[in-house]
């Protein structure tokens, strides 16, 4: 650890170094503040960052730069996070050029990038991203930046008397922040000599702030403390790799009037630490700290981007005798934006601990940018799956107290004695968790949470409602496996094989009844609760009807189909089964989102129809992949043929094949054979008339038709991108 007096540091003249550095490719001016209403004491936090970047060496030589500003106002008491992202007026062409460079990649399912590219090519951007209407104005002889008259910063004064005026207007929420930052001290160099990750970096951690916050028509006078960061430098490294790096950054104001700034940088390729450094300042002394111990103690998954961020930390810095437990006051403090590969976390943190043995508290800002989020939908679904399993582990616990069991399971008829909570968990929850914990696509939950956050203007934590989506689904799988006499589910033993048929029947059907209880539907207002209850029972009835039709089978239709070649009744029957068993549940999740978010009738109808199309298309694709084979051999190719099951590719082929060929398929299906040659014979006949490819094509058309209606009714957002990305994945998936 090194010691210097930052009051005596030479060469940090903010009136000069704040000026645009036009010979360097990357720079930014960053401010944050913790504010209070001078009358009521209501608390706010605010950050804004003005970026300027040259995309390549040629642009730098021409002094051509791209500008952007990200910011957020945080209403602490209301737990509201108002993010904004104003992009360069040329953003559409720049983003389009960047995304097109990935079009030919073969190492992932990059449907998210395809969806964004399509959106941007139409001149549309997902909220909170928006585009300047004119070029940025950046003066060269003084710090004066103006982005569209909505994001502005000006600097004046010398050294420790430096002042900054910051203005930001967020038209989406009709919010304006107008603040003046006044320095107390000279700027402080970060890093050993002012450089961190090839960027020159100085900051002013101790500033007075005053001004106004306007939300709608209400103007609030505020005062507080501020922080200013200035960085510039960078290089045009191969493939722009550094832009994909991840980092964790803290600016902490301690209650003993000391300050700590910490920067951890993770290499995007190796996922290893590149640099980890802190600077501690107190009473005019600056200390470099490299003995930092930072442990994440809790993580949070955003229901907008499905990126995961740490939200609780334990920090120890022995060289300055500092111990802190740091946490966010509320989780949803993410800025979704195209310029950060999907989003980054920038939020208020609070904490307590000790320095030099004395108790202290702290307030600060925390920034987390994950390594490149590459837009691979298969990765997205894995993130969704982790979130779902974590949530269900809390809702469907392997261990629970007697009080929890009494409230959530036994209900009004709880006797209070004679019940061992462990037995309840082992007989009801553990069998179901054995399936849940193996994973799954969890796409029904993706549709639900993305639907809620696409429809809501503010972040919507609808995590408890995934109990409806997932428990209904998993419960039906357990019962299906008994009825189908299946032995394997998600790579392991089925519940009835592992725990016995009685336990499987009881735990599987119990899912149907615990789902709405654990979702706490009754806490909604009566009108919303009744709509969801009615919807849920409609889904249950449809699902059981569909299962009944599936169990009965479609053999009764085949003789006439073989005879005439008219397969329309067969196609209609299959569509009905798929709709009742899968489409209804997906449609219900879409409608639940609409009910929770007060969507109008037109949007609700479009969302529900979209959900129906998703479920139907999902099953048609499943039928096709069962014949063609699943990537990774997740299921045996031709399994449905072996089981004598009549599926959509068979129905498609029947209307195109000759009578003798139709008869041959029907004979083999009735044999329920494991003969590989006979199974391949059926596959070859289906392929001879393009039945499998046409199933996939029809599935895509079904979803695209419904999406086209919905697309024009809900505003562009990152959750909407997630929904559309899954549509693309659904009809092109290989597993």
PDB file of N, CA, C and O in Angstrom, residues 141-203:
ATOM      1  N   UNK A 141     -12.876  24.433 -25.716  1.00  0.00           N
ATOM      2  CA  UNK A 141     -12.079  25.303 -24.853  1.00  0.00           C
ATOM      3  C   UNK A 141     -12.587  25.359 -23.418  1.00  0.00           C
ATOM      4  O   UNK A 141     -11.966  25.968 -22.548  1.00  0.00           O
ATOM      5  N   UNK A 142     -13.725  24.745 -23.170  1.00  0.00           N
ATOM      6  CA  UNK A 142     -14.262  24.645 -21.818  1.00  0.00           C
ATOM      7  C   UNK A 142     -15.157  23.414 -21.766  1.00  0.00           C
ATOM      8  O   UNK A 142     -15.604  22.934 -22.814  1.00  0.00           O
ATOM      9  N   UNK A 143     -15.400  22.889 -20.577  1.00  0.00           N
ATOM     10  CA  UNK A 143     -16.265  21.714 -20.484  1.00  0.00           C
ATOM     11  C   UNK A 143     -17.713  22.149 -20.661  1.00  0.00           C
ATOM     12  O   UNK A 143     -18.311  22.776 -19.775  1.00  0.00           O
ATOM     13  N   UNK A 144     -18.252  21.819 -21.806  1.00  0.00           N
ATOM     14  CA  UNK A 144     -19.644  22.148 -22.101  1.00  0.00           C
ATOM     15  C   UNK A 144     -20.163  21.119 -23.093  1.00  0.00           C
ATOM     16  O   UNK A 144     -19.771  21.112 -24.258  1.00  0.00           O
ATOM     17  N   UNK A 145     -21.019  20.216 -22.609  1.00  0.00           N
ATOM     18  CA  UNK A 145     -21.558  19.127 -23.421  1.00  0.00           C
ATOM     19  C   UNK A 145     -23.075  19.250 -23.454  1.00  0.00           C
ATOM     20  O   UNK A 145     -23.713  19.460 -22.420  1.00  0.00           O
ATOM     21  N   UNK A 146     -23.633  19.107 -24.650  1.00  0.00           N
ATOM     22  CA  UNK A 146     -25.081  19.210 -24.814  1.00  0.00           C
ATOM     23  C   UNK A 146     -25.547  18.124 -25.770  1.00  0.00           C
ATOM     24  O   UNK A 146     -25.191  18.118 -26.945  1.00  0.00           O
ATOM     25  N   UNK A 147     -26.332  17.189 -25.239  1.00  0.00           N
ATOM     26  CA  UNK A 147     -26.927  16.138 -26.055  1.00  0.00           C
ATOM     27  C   UNK A 147     -28.418  16.426 -26.200  1.00  0.00           C
ATOM     28  O   UNK A 147     -29.200  16.210 -25.267  1.00  0.00           O
ATOM     29  N   UNK A 148     -28.803  16.947 -27.337  1.00  0.00           N
ATOM     30  CA  UNK A 148     -30.222  17.134 -27.671  1.00  0.00           C
ATOM     31  C   UNK A 148     -30.963  18.059 -26.707  1.00  0.00           C
ATOM     32  O   UNK A 148     -32.192  17.960 -26.580  1.00  0.00           O
ATOM     33  N   UNK A 149     -30.252  18.922 -25.998  1.00  0.00           N
ATOM     34  CA  UNK A 149     -30.840  19.812 -24.989  1.00  0.00           C
ATOM     35  C   UNK A 149     -31.503  19.042 -23.847  1.00  0.00           C
ATOM     36  O   UNK A 149     -32.245  19.625 -23.053  1.00  0.00           O
ATOM     37  N   UNK A 150     -31.218  17.741 -23.751  1.00  0.00           N
ATOM     38  CA  UNK A 150     -31.827  16.922 -22.705  1.00  0.00           C
ATOM     39  C   UNK A 150     -30.806  16.360 -21.729  1.00  0.00           C
ATOM     40  O   UNK A 150     -31.168  15.996 -20.608  1.00  0.00           O
ATOM     41  N   UNK A 151     -29.558  16.268 -22.140  1.00  0.00           N
ATOM     42  CA  UNK A 151     -28.482  15.819 -21.260  1.00  0.00           C
ATOM     43  C   UNK A 151     -27.345  16.828 -21.405  1.00  0.00           C
ATOM     44  O   UNK A 151     -26.728  16.911 -22.474  1.00  0.00           O
ATOM     45  N   UNK A 152     -27.074  17.563 -20.332  1.00  0.00           N
ATOM     46  CA  UNK A 152     -26.093  18.642 -20.425  1.00  0.00           C
ATOM     47  C   UNK A 152     -25.193  18.655 -19.196  1.00  0.00           C
ATOM     48  O   UNK A 152     -25.626  18.333 -18.091  1.00  0.00           O
ATOM     49  N   UNK A 153     -23.935  19.056 -19.415  1.00  0.00           N
ATOM     50  CA  UNK A 153     -23.015  19.272 -18.304  1.00  0.00           C
ATOM     51  C   UNK A 153     -22.113  20.445 -18.659  1.00  0.00           C
ATOM     52  O   UNK A 153     -21.690  20.599 -19.810  1.00  0.00           O
ATOM     53  N   UNK A 154     -21.841  21.283 -17.662  1.00  0.00           N
ATOM     54  CA  UNK A 154     -20.918  22.403 -17.820  1.00  0.00           C
ATOM     55  C   UNK A 154     -20.017  22.466 -16.596  1.00  0.00           C
ATOM     56  O   UNK A 154     -20.464  22.197 -15.472  1.00  0.00           O
ATOM     57  N   UNK A 155     -18.749  22.805 -16.821  1.00  0.00           N
ATOM     58  CA  UNK A 155     -17.802  22.938 -15.723  1.00  0.00           C
ATOM     59  C   UNK A 155     -17.214  24.328 -15.673  1.00  0.00           C
ATOM     60  O   UNK A 155     -17.007  24.974 -16.710  1.00  0.00           O
ATOM     61  N   UNK A 156     -16.923  24.792 -14.460  1.00  0.00           N
ATOM     62  CA  UNK A 156     -16.300  26.100 -14.292  1.00  0.00           C
ATOM     63  C   UNK A 156     -15.477  26.107 -13.013  1.00  0.00           C
ATOM     64  O   UNK A 156     -15.662  25.267 -12.129  1.00  0.00           O
ATOM     65  N   UNK A 157     -14.547  27.041 -12.926  1.00  0.00           N
ATOM     66  CA  UNK A 157     -13.735  27.165 -11.728  1.00  0.00           C
ATOM     67  C   UNK A 157     -12.465  26.343 -11.806  1.00  0.00           C
ATOM     68  O   UNK A 157     -12.295  25.491 -12.682  1.00  0.00           O
ATOM     69  N   UNK A 158     -11.560  26.602 -10.870  1.00  0.00           N
ATOM     70  CA  UNK A 158     -10.261  25.952 -10.860  1.00  0.00           C
ATOM     71  C   UNK A 158     -10.094  25.078  -9.625  1.00  0.00           C
ATOM     72  O   UNK A 158     -10.621  25.378  -8.553  1.00  0.00           O
ATOM     73  N   UNK A 159      -9.360  23.992  -9.803  1.00  0.00           N
ATOM     74  CA  UNK A 159      -8.875  23.153  -8.716  1.00  0.00           C
ATOM     75  C   UNK A 159      -9.974  22.801  -7.717  1.00  0.00           C
ATOM     76  O   UNK A 159     -11.013  22.282  -8.088  1.00  0.00           O
ATOM     77  N   UNK A 160      -9.753  23.110  -6.424  1.00  0.00           N
ATOM     78  CA  UNK A 160     -10.701  22.719  -5.382  1.00  0.00           C
ATOM     79  C   UNK A 160     -11.978  23.549  -5.410  1.00  0.00           C
ATOM     80  O   UNK A 160     -12.917  23.259  -4.666  1.00  0.00           O
ATOM     81  N   UNK A 161     -12.025  24.582  -6.249  1.00  0.00           N
ATOM     82  CA  UNK A 161     -13.244  25.387  -6.391  1.00  0.00           C
ATOM     83  C   UNK A 161     -14.035  24.991  -7.644  1.00  0.00           C
ATOM     84  O   UNK A 161     -14.930  25.701  -8.077  1.00  0.00           O
ATOM     85  N   UNK A 162     -13.705  23.843  -8.178  1.00  0.00           N
ATOM     86  CA  UNK A 162     -14.355  23.391  -9.407  1.00  0.00           C
ATOM     87  C   UNK A 162     -15.843  23.135  -9.157  1.00  0.00           C
ATOM     88  O   UNK A 162     -16.239  22.564  -8.129  1.00  0.00           O
ATOM     89  N   UNK A 163     -16.692  23.557 -10.118  1.00  0.00           N
ATOM     90  CA  UNK A 163     -18.135  23.344 -10.038  1.00  0.00           C
ATOM     91  C   UNK A 163     -18.648  22.780 -11.360  1.00  0.00           C
ATOM     92  O   UNK A 163     -18.117  23.090 -12.426  1.00  0.00           O
ATOM     93  N   UNK A 164     -19.692  21.969 -11.248  1.00  0.00           N
ATOM     94  CA  UNK A 164     -20.308  21.372 -12.435  1.00  0.00           C
ATOM     95  C   UNK A 164     -21.821  21.526 -12.341  1.00  0.00           C
ATOM     96  O   UNK A 164     -22.416  21.310 -11.277  1.00  0.00           O
ATOM     97  N   UNK A 165     -22.422  21.894 -13.447  1.00  0.00           N
ATOM     98  CA  UNK A 165     -23.879  21.929 -13.544  1.00  0.00           C
ATOM     99  C   UNK A 165     -24.319  20.783 -14.445  1.00  0.00           C
ATOM    100  O   UNK A 165     -23.863  20.666 -15.590  1.00  0.00           O
ATOM    101  N   UNK A 166     -25.170  19.934 -13.913  1.00  0.00           N
ATOM    102  CA  UNK A 166     -25.618  18.738 -14.633  1.00  0.00           C
ATOM    103  C   UNK A 166     -27.132  18.799 -14.794  1.00  0.00           C
ATOM    104  O   UNK A 166     -27.859  19.024 -13.818  1.00  0.00           O
ATOM    105  N   UNK A 167     -27.578  18.593 -16.021  1.00  0.00           N
ATOM    106  CA  UNK A 167     -29.020  18.584 -16.291  1.00  0.00           C
ATOM    107  C   UNK A 167     -29.362  17.338 -17.093  1.00  0.00           C
ATOM    108  O   UNK A 167     -28.651  16.983 -18.044  1.00  0.00           O
ATOM    109  N   UNK A 168     -30.446  16.684 -16.699  1.00  0.00           N
ATOM    110  CA  UNK A 168     -30.899  15.511 -17.462  1.00  0.00           C
ATOM    111  C   UNK A 168     -32.423  15.483 -17.480  1.00  0.00           C
ATOM    112  O   UNK A 168     -33.069  15.595 -16.437  1.00  0.00           O
ATOM    113  N   UNK A 169     -32.959  15.313 -18.682  1.00  0.00           N
ATOM    114  CA  UNK A 169     -34.408  15.172 -18.837  1.00  0.00           C
ATOM    115  C   UNK A 169     -34.723  13.806 -19.429  1.00  0.00           C
ATOM    116  O   UNK A 169     -34.173  13.424 -20.467  1.00  0.00           O
ATOM    117  N   UNK A 170     -35.596  13.066 -18.746  1.00  0.00           N
ATOM    118  CA  UNK A 170     -36.039  11.745 -19.186  1.00  0.00           C
ATOM    119  C   UNK A 170     -37.492  11.875 -19.633  1.00  0.00           C
ATOM    120  O   UNK A 170     -38.408  11.893 -18.810  1.00  0.00           O
ATOM    121  N   UNK A 171     -37.738  11.972 -20.946  1.00  0.00           N
ATOM    122  CA  UNK A 171     -39.109  12.226 -21.415  1.00  0.00           C
ATOM    123  C   UNK A 171     -40.057  11.054 -21.198  1.00  0.00           C
ATOM    124  O   UNK A 171     -41.270  11.253 -21.098  1.00  0.00           O
ATOM    125  N   UNK A 172     -39.529   9.833 -21.123  1.00  0.00           N
ATOM    126  CA  UNK A 172     -40.400   8.667 -20.965  1.00  0.00           C
ATOM    127  C   UNK A 172     -41.174   8.749 -19.653  1.00  0.00           C
ATOM    128  O   UNK A 172     -42.368   8.443 -19.597  1.00  0.00           O
ATOM    129  N   UNK A 173     -40.493   9.157 -18.590  1.00  0.00           N
ATOM    130  CA  UNK A 173     -41.141   9.279 -17.282  1.00  0.00           C
ATOM    131  C   UNK A 173     -41.464  10.732 -16.927  1.00  0.00           C
ATOM    132  O   UNK A 173     -41.967  10.996 -15.834  1.00  0.00           O
ATOM    133  N   UNK A 174     -41.138  11.666 -17.822  1.00  0.00           N
ATOM    134  CA  UNK A 174     -41.304  13.096 -17.558  1.00  0.00           C
ATOM    135  C   UNK A 174     -40.580  13.484 -16.270  1.00  0.00           C
ATOM    136  O   UNK A 174     -41.160  14.026 -15.330  1.00  0.00           O
ATOM    137  N   UNK A 175     -39.282  13.182 -16.248  1.00  0.00           N
ATOM    138  CA  UNK A 175     -38.432  13.470 -15.093  1.00  0.00           C
ATOM    139  C   UNK A 175     -37.293  14.381 -15.530  1.00  0.00           C
ATOM    140  O   UNK A 175     -36.670  14.156 -16.572  1.00  0.00           O
ATOM    141  N   UNK A 176     -37.032  15.416 -14.739  1.00  0.00           N
ATOM    142  CA  UNK A 176     -35.894  16.301 -14.983  1.00  0.00           C
ATOM    143  C   UNK A 176     -35.086  16.437 -13.704  1.00  0.00           C
ATOM    144  O   UNK A 176     -35.651  16.612 -12.615  1.00  0.00           O
ATOM    145  N   UNK A 177     -33.771  16.347 -13.844  1.00  0.00           N
ATOM    146  CA  UNK A 177     -32.853  16.520 -12.717  1.00  0.00           C
ATOM    147  C   UNK A 177     -31.901  17.651 -13.074  1.00  0.00           C
ATOM    148  O   UNK A 177     -31.236  17.613 -14.115  1.00  0.00           O
ATOM    149  N   UNK A 178     -31.839  18.665 -12.215  1.00  0.00           N
ATOM    150  CA  UNK A 178     -30.996  19.841 -12.455  1.00  0.00           C
ATOM    151  C   UNK A 178     -30.164  20.071 -11.198  1.00  0.00           C
ATOM    152  O   UNK A 178     -30.693  20.489 -10.160  1.00  0.00           O
ATOM    153  N   UNK A 179     -28.858  19.778 -11.265  1.00  0.00           N
ATOM    154  CA  UNK A 179     -28.016  19.778 -10.071  1.00  0.00           C
ATOM    155  C   UNK A 179     -26.734  20.571 -10.292  1.00  0.00           C
ATOM    156  O   UNK A 179     -26.193  20.615 -11.402  1.00  0.00           O
ATOM    157  N   UNK A 180     -26.222  21.150  -9.191  1.00  0.00           N
ATOM    158  CA  UNK A 180     -24.907  21.783  -9.201  1.00  0.00           C
ATOM    159  C   UNK A 180     -24.003  21.043  -8.217  1.00  0.00           C
ATOM    160  O   UNK A 180     -24.334  20.889  -7.039  1.00  0.00           O
ATOM    161  N   UNK A 181     -22.866  20.565  -8.724  1.00  0.00           N
ATOM    162  CA  UNK A 181     -21.866  19.861  -7.923  1.00  0.00           C
ATOM    163  C   UNK A 181     -20.730  20.832  -7.609  1.00  0.00           C
ATOM    164  O   UNK A 181     -20.158  21.433  -8.529  1.00  0.00           O
ATOM    165  N   UNK A 182     -20.376  20.972  -6.327  1.00  0.00           N
ATOM    166  CA  UNK A 182     -19.293  21.872  -5.916  1.00  0.00           C
ATOM    167  C   UNK A 182     -18.230  21.085  -5.168  1.00  0.00           C
ATOM    168  O   UNK A 182     -18.523  20.415  -4.165  1.00  0.00           O
ATOM    169  N   UNK A 183     -16.988  21.162  -5.655  1.00  0.00           N
ATOM    170  CA  UNK A 183     -15.898  20.394  -5.058  1.00  0.00           C
ATOM    171  C   UNK A 183     -15.447  21.001  -3.739  1.00  0.00           C
ATOM    172  O   UNK A 183     -15.536  22.214  -3.527  1.00  0.00           O
ATOM    173  N   UNK A 184     -14.945  20.130  -2.846  1.00  0.00           N
ATOM    174  CA  UNK A 184     -14.312  20.565  -1.601  1.00  0.00           C
ATOM    175  C   UNK A 184     -12.797  20.498  -1.708  1.00  0.00           C
ATOM    176  O   UNK A 184     -12.085  21.265  -1.057  1.00  0.00           O
ATOM    177  N   UNK A 185     -12.306  19.547  -2.512  1.00  0.00           N
ATOM    178  CA  UNK A 185     -10.874  19.269  -2.556  1.00  0.00           C
ATOM    179  C   UNK A 185     -10.402  19.142  -3.998  1.00  0.00           C
ATOM    180  O   UNK A 185     -11.196  19.105  -4.939  1.00  0.00           O
ATOM    181  N   UNK A 186      -9.093  19.017  -4.130  1.00  0.00           N
ATOM    182  CA  UNK A 186      -8.489  18.749  -5.433  1.00  0.00           C
ATOM    183  C   UNK A 186      -8.872  17.347  -5.907  1.00  0.00           C
ATOM    184  O   UNK A 186      -9.175  16.468  -5.100  1.00  0.00           O
ATOM    185  N   UNK A 187      -8.850  17.117  -7.216  1.00  0.00           N
ATOM    186  CA  UNK A 187      -9.111  15.767  -7.725  1.00  0.00           C
ATOM    187  C   UNK A 187      -8.073  14.766  -7.226  1.00  0.00           C
ATOM    188  O   UNK A 187      -6.945  15.129  -6.881  1.00  0.00           O
ATOM    189  N   UNK A 188      -8.461  13.504  -7.216  1.00  0.00           N
ATOM    190  CA  UNK A 188      -7.612  12.417  -6.734  1.00  0.00           C
ATOM    191  C   UNK A 188      -7.317  11.476  -7.893  1.00  0.00           C
ATOM    192  O   UNK A 188      -8.213  11.116  -8.662  1.00  0.00           O
ATOM    193  N   UNK A 189      -6.061  11.071  -8.013  1.00  0.00           N
ATOM    194  CA  UNK A 189      -5.696  10.093  -9.030  1.00  0.00           C
ATOM    195  C   UNK A 189      -6.096   8.697  -8.582  1.00  0.00           C
ATOM    196  O   UNK A 189      -5.891   8.322  -7.430  1.00  0.00           O
ATOM    197  N   UNK A 190      -6.659   7.933  -9.507  1.00  0.00           N
ATOM    198  CA  UNK A 190      -6.931   6.527  -9.229  1.00  0.00           C
ATOM    199  C   UNK A 190      -5.717   5.709  -9.663  1.00  0.00           C
ATOM    200  O   UNK A 190      -4.859   6.182 -10.409  1.00  0.00           O
ATOM    201  N   UNK A 191      -5.634   4.468  -9.185  1.00  0.00           N
ATOM    202  CA  UNK A 191      -4.526   3.601  -9.572  1.00  0.00           C
ATOM    203  C   UNK A 191      -3.204   4.067  -8.992  1.00  0.00           C
ATOM    204  O   UNK A 191      -3.120   5.046  -8.245  1.00  0.00           O
ATOM    205  N   UNK A 192      -2.140   3.352  -9.364  1.00  0.00           N
ATOM    206  CA  UNK A 192      -0.816   3.677  -8.827  1.00  0.00           C
ATOM    207  C   UNK A 192      -0.338   5.048  -9.291  1.00  0.00           C
ATOM    208  O   UNK A 192       0.248   5.805  -8.544  1.00  0.00           O
ATOM    209  N   UNK A 193      -0.606   5.366 -10.555  1.00  0.00           N
ATOM    210  CA  UNK A 193      -0.102   6.624 -11.110  1.00  0.00           C
ATOM    211  C   UNK A 193      -1.153   7.339 -11.947  1.00  0.00           C
ATOM    212  O   UNK A 193      -0.833   8.078 -12.868  1.00  0.00           O
ATOM    213  N   UNK A 194      -2.413   7.079 -11.631  1.00  0.00           N
ATOM    214  CA  UNK A 194      -3.486   7.720 -12.376  1.00  0.00           C
ATOM    215  C   UNK A 194      -4.025   6.886 -13.516  1.00  0.00           C
ATOM    216  O   UNK A 194      -4.885   7.363 -14.266  1.00  0.00           O
ATOM    217  N   UNK A 195      -3.547   5.637 -13.657  1.00  0.00           N
ATOM    218  CA  UNK A 195      -4.013   4.794 -14.754  1.00  0.00           C
ATOM    219  C   UNK A 195      -4.629   3.498 -14.223  1.00  0.00           C
ATOM    220  O   UNK A 195      -4.059   2.836 -13.358  1.00  0.00           O
ATOM    221  N   UNK A 196      -5.802   3.168 -14.761  1.00  0.00           N
ATOM    222  CA  UNK A 196      -6.476   1.905 -14.466  1.00  0.00           C
ATOM    223  C   UNK A 196      -6.962   1.334 -15.795  1.00  0.00           C
ATOM    224  O   UNK A 196      -7.693   2.001 -16.535  1.00  0.00           O
ATOM    225  N   UNK A 197      -6.515   0.118 -16.117  1.00  0.00           N
ATOM    226  CA  UNK A 197      -6.935  -0.553 -17.355  1.00  0.00           C
ATOM    227  C   UNK A 197      -6.689   0.318 -18.585  1.00  0.00           C
ATOM    228  O   UNK A 197      -7.547   0.461 -19.455  1.00  0.00           O
ATOM    229  N   UNK A 198      -5.499   0.919 -18.646  1.00  0.00           N
ATOM    230  CA  UNK A 198      -5.064   1.750 -19.769  1.00  0.00           C
ATOM    231  C   UNK A 198      -5.863   3.042 -19.907  1.00  0.00           C
ATOM    232  O   UNK A 198      -5.872   3.670 -20.966  1.00  0.00           O
ATOM    233  N   UNK A 199      -6.564   3.429 -18.855  1.00  0.00           N
ATOM    234  CA  UNK A 199      -7.326   4.678 -18.875  1.00  0.00           C
ATOM    235  C   UNK A 199      -6.781   5.612 -17.802  1.00  0.00           C
ATOM    236  O   UNK A 199      -6.574   5.203 -16.654  1.00  0.00           O
ATOM    237  N   UNK A 200      -6.548   6.883 -18.171  1.00  0.00           N
ATOM    238  CA  UNK A 200      -6.201   7.884 -17.171  1.00  0.00           C
ATOM    239  C   UNK A 200      -7.462   8.209 -16.381  1.00  0.00           C
ATOM    240  O   UNK A 200      -8.527   8.452 -16.955  1.00  0.00           O
ATOM    241  N   UNK A 201      -7.337   8.228 -15.044  1.00  0.00           N
ATOM    242  CA  UNK A 201      -8.530   8.223 -14.202  1.00  0.00           C
ATOM    243  C   UNK A 201      -8.289   9.111 -12.984  1.00  0.00           C
ATOM    244  O   UNK A 201      -7.387   8.868 -12.195  1.00  0.00           O
ATOM    245  N   UNK A 202      -9.093  10.168 -12.857  1.00  0.00           N
ATOM    246  CA  UNK A 202      -9.095  10.959 -11.627  1.00  0.00           C
ATOM    247  C   UNK A 202     -10.541  11.192 -11.199  1.00  0.00           C
ATOM    248  O   UNK A 202     -11.478  11.047 -11.989  1.00  0.00           O
ATOM    249  N   UNK A 203     -10.711  11.546  -9.940  1.00  0.00           N
ATOM    250  CA  UNK A 203     -12.070  11.694  -9.430  1.00  0.00           C
ATOM    251  C   UNK A 203     -12.103  12.676  -8.263  1.00  0.00           C
ATOM    252  O   UNK A 203     -11.081  12.983  -7.638  1.00  0.00           O
TER     253      UNK A 203
END
